[in-house]
Amino acid sequence: DIQMTQSPSTLSASIGDRVTITCRASQSISSWLAWYQQKPGKAPKLLMYKASSLQSGVPSRFSGSGSGTEFTLTISSLQPDDFATYYCQQYNTYPYTFGQGTKLEIK
Amino acid sequence: QVQLQESGPGLVKPSETLSLTCSVSGDSISNDNYYWGWIRQPPGKGLEWMGSIYYSGSTYYNSPLKSRLTISVDTSRNQFSLRLSSVTAADTAVFYCVRLTSNQEGRYYYYYMDVWGKGTTVTVSS
């Protein structure tokens, strides 16, 4: 199975900060990577697919990059609604696998 | 706008079978652009893909669950279902049903989860 490793596990930041979350795959997944945002008690929400494609309705302050084994999710200017847990997920190969999550907290 | 809704018992006894149904509205489950699947999340933990199904009945399962898991589709009811047998406390989780949409590259299709149900909590306990 392809292992997905996110860093950091927890990130403390302030409103207006630029933050970056990294996701590494244990083998190449080309660009077949999605990012999800999850708030407590809610279902995950798709943010990005194919590494850098923004899902419809997602604010443009979110961006994704990378290919192969290393990927990033960047929030250009943190808003109060962005404090949540973020997961990466590869869909290159079955079984689909997720990173362990990055919890974005208010500093 | 497509919506997915999970339903089923919130409490299941150890060694019994957990059964959940996902009702799809706003789109046909027979739409050949999509797969449909199940994700689970144990309390306080991360997400695990369990398996996916196409409207034709073609399935993919996560290997650790393969011997206990069955995912089926009922196109007449626009629903798909999950059955997980011989459950233990380790199967306690929030279960999400999802729609998977494809990216195409050449003759290959790659599916990501674009629509999620709200989730349903299942506790395994006597």
Tab-separated table of C-alpha atoms in Angstrom:
chain	number	residue	atom	x	y	z
A	1	ASP	CA	0.000	0.000	0.000
A	2	ILE	CA	1.093	3.588	-0.607
A	3	GLN	CA	1.792	5.405	2.646
A	4	MET	CA	0.920	9.079	2.869
A	5	THR	CA	2.754	11.171	5.457
A	6	GLN	CA	1.706	14.699	6.331
A	7	SER	CA	3.713	17.334	8.133
A	8	PRO	CA	3.320	18.939	10.458
A	9	SER	CA	0.745	17.016	12.484
A	10	THR	CA	-0.295	20.238	14.202
A	11	LEU	CA	0.162	23.788	13.014
A	12	SER	CA	-0.527	26.932	15.035
A	13	ALA	CA	-1.088	30.076	13.031
A	14	SER	CA	-2.804	33.451	13.127
A	15	ILE	CA	-5.438	35.097	10.982
A	16	GLY	CA	-3.793	36.445	7.853
A	17	ASP	CA	-0.829	34.058	7.970
A	18	ARG	CA	0.337	32.099	4.954
A	19	VAL	CA	0.547	28.410	5.839
A	20	THR	CA	1.779	25.353	4.015
A	21	ILE	CA	1.059	21.698	4.719
A	22	THR	CA	3.225	19.007	3.161
A	23	CYS	CA	2.190	15.518	2.084
A	24	ARG	CA	4.655	12.852	0.986
A	25	ALA	CA	3.837	9.584	-0.742
A	26	SER	CA	5.893	6.436	-0.255
A	27	GLN	CA	6.026	6.002	-4.037
A	28	SER	CA	5.127	8.096	-7.025
A	29	ILE	CA	1.447	8.880	-7.435
A	30	SER	CA	1.870	11.253	-10.384
A	31	SER	CA	-0.631	14.055	-9.670
A	32	TRP	CA	-3.419	11.853	-8.328
A	33	LEU	CA	-3.722	13.594	-4.984
A	34	ALA	CA	-6.693	15.197	-3.262
A	35	TRP	CA	-6.902	17.470	-0.236
A	36	TYR	CA	-9.839	17.545	2.177
A	37	GLN	CA	-10.822	19.856	5.032
A	38	GLN	CA	-12.649	18.460	8.026
A	39	LYS	CA	-14.226	20.386	10.870
A	40	PRO	CA	-15.231	18.731	14.170
A	41	GLY	CA	-18.351	16.622	13.822
A	42	LYS	CA	-18.570	17.221	10.082
A	43	ALA	CA	-17.795	15.238	6.979
A	44	PRO	CA	-14.614	16.019	5.068
A	45	LYS	CA	-14.941	18.536	2.256
A	46	LEU	CA	-12.992	18.285	-0.996
A	47	LEU	CA	-10.656	21.258	-1.533
A	48	MET	CA	-8.278	20.193	-4.295
A	49	TYR	CA	-7.971	17.314	-6.748
A	50	LYS	CA	-5.285	16.299	-9.206
A	51	ALA	CA	-2.829	17.987	-6.843
A	52	SER	CA	-3.507	21.538	-7.997
A	53	SER	CA	-7.087	21.750	-9.270
A	54	LEU	CA	-9.371	23.816	-7.061
A	55	GLN	CA	-12.768	22.270	-6.405
A	56	SER	CA	-15.677	24.462	-7.430
A	57	GLY	CA	-16.757	26.815	-4.667
A	58	VAL	CA	-13.497	26.614	-2.712
A	59	PRO	CA	-11.888	30.006	-2.041
A	60	SER	CA	-8.914	30.921	-4.187
A	61	ARG	CA	-6.706	31.426	-1.125
A	62	PHE	CA	-6.287	27.633	-1.224
A	63	SER	CA	-3.754	26.273	-3.656
A	64	GLY	CA	-2.007	22.967	-4.204
A	65	SER	CA	1.172	21.906	-5.907
A	66	GLY	CA	3.467	18.971	-6.436
A	67	SER	CA	3.754	15.740	-8.333
A	68	GLY	CA	5.412	12.393	-7.878
A	69	THR	CA	5.934	11.981	-4.152
A	70	GLU	CA	5.855	15.474	-2.664
A	71	PHE	CA	2.879	17.774	-2.467
A	72	THR	CA	1.841	20.938	-0.672
A	73	LEU	CA	-1.375	22.658	0.276
A	74	THR	CA	-1.032	26.386	0.839
A	75	ILE	CA	-3.495	28.822	2.361
A	76	SER	CA	-2.390	32.283	1.323
A	77	SER	CA	-4.100	34.286	4.064
A	78	LEU	CA	-5.741	32.368	6.891
A	79	GLN	CA	-9.358	33.140	7.641
A	80	PRO	CA	-11.292	32.147	10.784
A	81	ASP	CA	-13.182	29.498	8.805
A	82	ASP	CA	-9.942	27.725	7.870
A	83	PHE	CA	-9.134	26.330	11.297
A	84	ALA	CA	-9.761	22.626	10.786
A	85	THR	CA	-7.992	19.355	10.100
A	86	TYR	CA	-6.624	18.763	6.618
A	87	TYR	CA	-6.063	15.396	4.961
A	88	CYS	CA	-4.275	14.432	1.786
A	89	GLN	CA	-5.328	11.294	-0.088
A	90	GLN	CA	-3.821	9.444	-3.020
A	91	TYR	CA	-6.044	7.966	-5.696
A	92	ASN	CA	-3.346	6.648	-7.989
A	93	THR	CA	-3.591	3.062	-6.763
A	94	TYR	CA	-5.921	0.874	-4.748
A	95	PRO	CA	-6.211	0.885	-1.811
A	96	TYR	CA	-6.798	4.594	-1.620
A	97	THR	CA	-4.894	5.927	1.376
A	98	PHE	CA	-5.014	9.089	3.445
A	99	GLY	CA	-2.427	11.034	5.349
A	100	GLN	CA	-2.805	11.085	9.109
A	101	GLY	CA	-4.085	14.654	9.093
A	102	THR	CA	-2.797	18.110	9.976
A	103	LYS	CA	-4.684	20.041	12.612
A	104	LEU	CA	-4.564	23.773	11.988
A	105	GLU	CA	-5.040	25.658	15.234
A	106	ILE	CA	-5.392	29.291	16.168
A	107	LYS	CA	-2.215	30.720	17.677
B	1	GLN	CA	-27.227	19.058	-6.432
B	2	VAL	CA	-26.362	15.511	-5.465
B	3	GLN	CA	-26.795	14.527	-1.824
B	4	LEU	CA	-25.875	11.336	-0.014
B	5	GLN	CA	-27.506	10.141	3.203
B	6	GLU	CA	-26.353	7.234	5.330
B	7	SER	CA	-28.805	5.173	7.351
B	8	GLY	CA	-28.629	2.152	9.604
B	9	PRO	CA	-28.378	1.020	13.219
B	10	GLY	CA	-26.222	3.089	15.516
B	11	LEU	CA	-25.413	0.140	17.766
B	12	VAL	CA	-24.256	-3.319	16.750
B	13	LYS	CA	-23.250	-6.214	18.988
B	14	PRO	CA	-19.820	-7.808	18.714
B	15	SER	CA	-19.626	-10.696	16.226
B	16	GLU	CA	-22.736	-9.462	14.411
B	17	THR	CA	-23.016	-7.822	10.986
B	18	LEU	CA	-23.039	-4.077	10.517
B	19	SER	CA	-25.324	-2.943	7.701
B	20	LEU	CA	-25.599	0.571	6.310
B	21	THR	CA	-27.350	2.070	3.311
B	22	CYS	CA	-26.525	5.212	1.383
B	23	SER	CA	-29.409	6.910	-0.407
B	24	VAL	CA	-28.451	9.076	-3.351
B	25	SER	CA	-30.586	12.038	-4.410
B	26	GLY	CA	-30.087	14.584	-7.149
B	27	ASP	CA	-28.319	12.161	-9.487
B	28	SER	CA	-28.673	8.641	-10.758
B	29	ILE	CA	-26.489	6.009	-9.188
B	30	SER	CA	-26.361	4.504	-12.691
B	31	ASN	CA	-24.510	7.535	-14.030
B	32	ASP	CA	-21.448	5.927	-15.600
B	33	ASN	CA	-19.204	8.854	-14.631
B	34	TYR	CA	-19.065	7.826	-10.982
B	35	TYR	CA	-18.080	5.198	-8.488
B	36	TRP	CA	-19.660	5.107	-5.034
B	37	GLY	CA	-17.884	4.198	-1.840
B	38	TRP	CA	-17.541	3.988	1.918
B	39	ILE	CA	-15.033	5.686	4.214
B	40	ARG	CA	-14.804	5.201	7.963
B	41	GLN	CA	-13.247	7.219	10.759
B	42	PRO	CA	-12.739	5.721	14.231
B	43	PRO	CA	-13.231	8.153	17.116
B	44	GLY	CA	-10.411	10.692	17.205
B	45	LYS	CA	-8.565	9.038	14.326
B	46	GLY	CA	-8.020	9.445	10.617
B	47	LEU	CA	-9.883	8.349	7.515
B	48	GLU	CA	-9.883	4.855	6.026
B	49	TRP	CA	-11.152	3.989	2.558
B	50	MET	CA	-13.174	0.775	2.850
B	51	GLY	CA	-14.256	0.091	-0.695
B	52	SER	CA	-15.970	1.347	-3.844
B	53	ILE	CA	-18.599	0.100	-6.271
B	54	TYR	CA	-19.686	0.920	-9.812
B	55	TYR	CA	-23.341	0.854	-10.815
B	56	SER	CA	-22.663	-2.382	-12.698
B	57	GLY	CA	-21.652	-4.024	-9.413
B	58	SER	CA	-17.902	-3.993	-9.965
B	59	THR	CA	-16.186	-3.562	-6.595
B	60	TYR	CA	-12.837	-2.728	-5.044
B	61	TYR	CA	-12.196	-3.471	-1.379
B	62	ASN	CA	-9.472	-2.545	1.075
B	63	SER	CA	-7.556	-5.766	1.658
B	64	PRO	CA	-7.714	-5.912	5.487
B	65	LEU	CA	-11.530	-5.776	5.254
B	66	LYS	CA	-12.020	-7.913	2.173
B	67	SER	CA	-13.015	-11.100	3.997
B	68	ARG	CA	-15.695	-9.287	6.046
B	69	LEU	CA	-16.926	-6.561	3.689
B	70	THR	CA	-19.612	-6.557	1.032
B	71	ILE	CA	-20.661	-3.464	-0.876
B	72	SER	CA	-23.694	-3.738	-3.115
B	73	VAL	CA	-25.763	-1.433	-5.300
B	74	ASP	CA	-29.505	-1.212	-5.877
B	75	THR	CA	-30.078	0.900	-8.960
B	76	SER	CA	-33.856	0.645	-8.681
B	77	ARG	CA	-33.748	2.382	-5.308
B	78	ASN	CA	-30.785	4.627	-6.148
B	79	GLN	CA	-28.947	3.254	-3.136
B	80	PHE	CA	-25.819	1.388	-2.281
B	81	SER	CA	-25.061	-0.575	0.850
B	82	LEU	CA	-22.314	-1.838	3.100
B	83	ARG	CA	-22.249	-5.024	5.143
B	84	LEU	CA	-19.383	-5.682	7.533
B	85	SER	CA	-19.480	-9.036	9.283
B	86	SER	CA	-17.994	-10.283	12.544
B	87	VAL	CA	-17.587	-6.801	13.963
B	88	THR	CA	-15.535	-5.953	17.024
B	89	ALA	CA	-15.079	-2.801	19.069
B	90	ALA	CA	-12.333	-1.809	16.628
B	91	ASP	CA	-15.026	-1.306	13.988
B	92	THR	CA	-16.637	1.493	16.000
B	93	ALA	CA	-16.485	4.547	13.743
B	94	VAL	CA	-18.264	7.241	11.827
B	95	PHE	CA	-19.115	5.823	8.415
B	96	TYR	CA	-19.347	8.103	5.391
B	97	CYS	CA	-20.714	7.260	1.990
B	98	VAL	CA	-19.077	9.088	-0.895
B	99	ARG	CA	-19.345	9.710	-4.609
B	100	LEU	CA	-16.154	9.296	-6.601
B	101	THR	CA	-15.632	11.374	-9.733
B	102	SER	CA	-13.043	10.633	-12.369
B	103	ASN	CA	-10.048	12.317	-13.869
B	104	GLN	CA	-9.112	10.774	-17.189
B	105	GLU	CA	-5.589	10.374	-18.513
B	106	GLY	CA	-5.392	8.542	-21.779
B	107	ARG	CA	-7.475	5.427	-21.439
B	108	TYR	CA	-7.226	5.364	-17.656
B	109	TYR	CA	-9.575	6.864	-15.099
B	110	TYR	CA	-8.624	8.006	-11.614
B	111	TYR	CA	-11.371	8.549	-9.054
B	112	TYR	CA	-11.457	11.026	-6.173
B	113	MET	CA	-14.164	11.643	-3.556
B	114	ASP	CA	-16.058	14.800	-4.406
B	115	VAL	CA	-19.334	14.392	-2.521
B	116	TRP	CA	-19.681	13.067	1.023
B	117	GLY	CA	-22.639	12.124	3.155
B	118	LYS	CA	-22.919	13.662	6.590
B	119	GLY	CA	-21.809	10.440	8.230
B	120	THR	CA	-23.392	8.054	10.674
B	121	THR	CA	-21.898	6.824	13.930
B	122	VAL	CA	-21.866	3.098	14.563
B	123	THR	CA	-20.836	1.750	17.935
B	124	VAL	CA	-19.968	-1.902	18.417
B	125	SER	CA	-20.825	-2.896	21.964
B	126	SER	CA	-22.764	-5.531	23.842
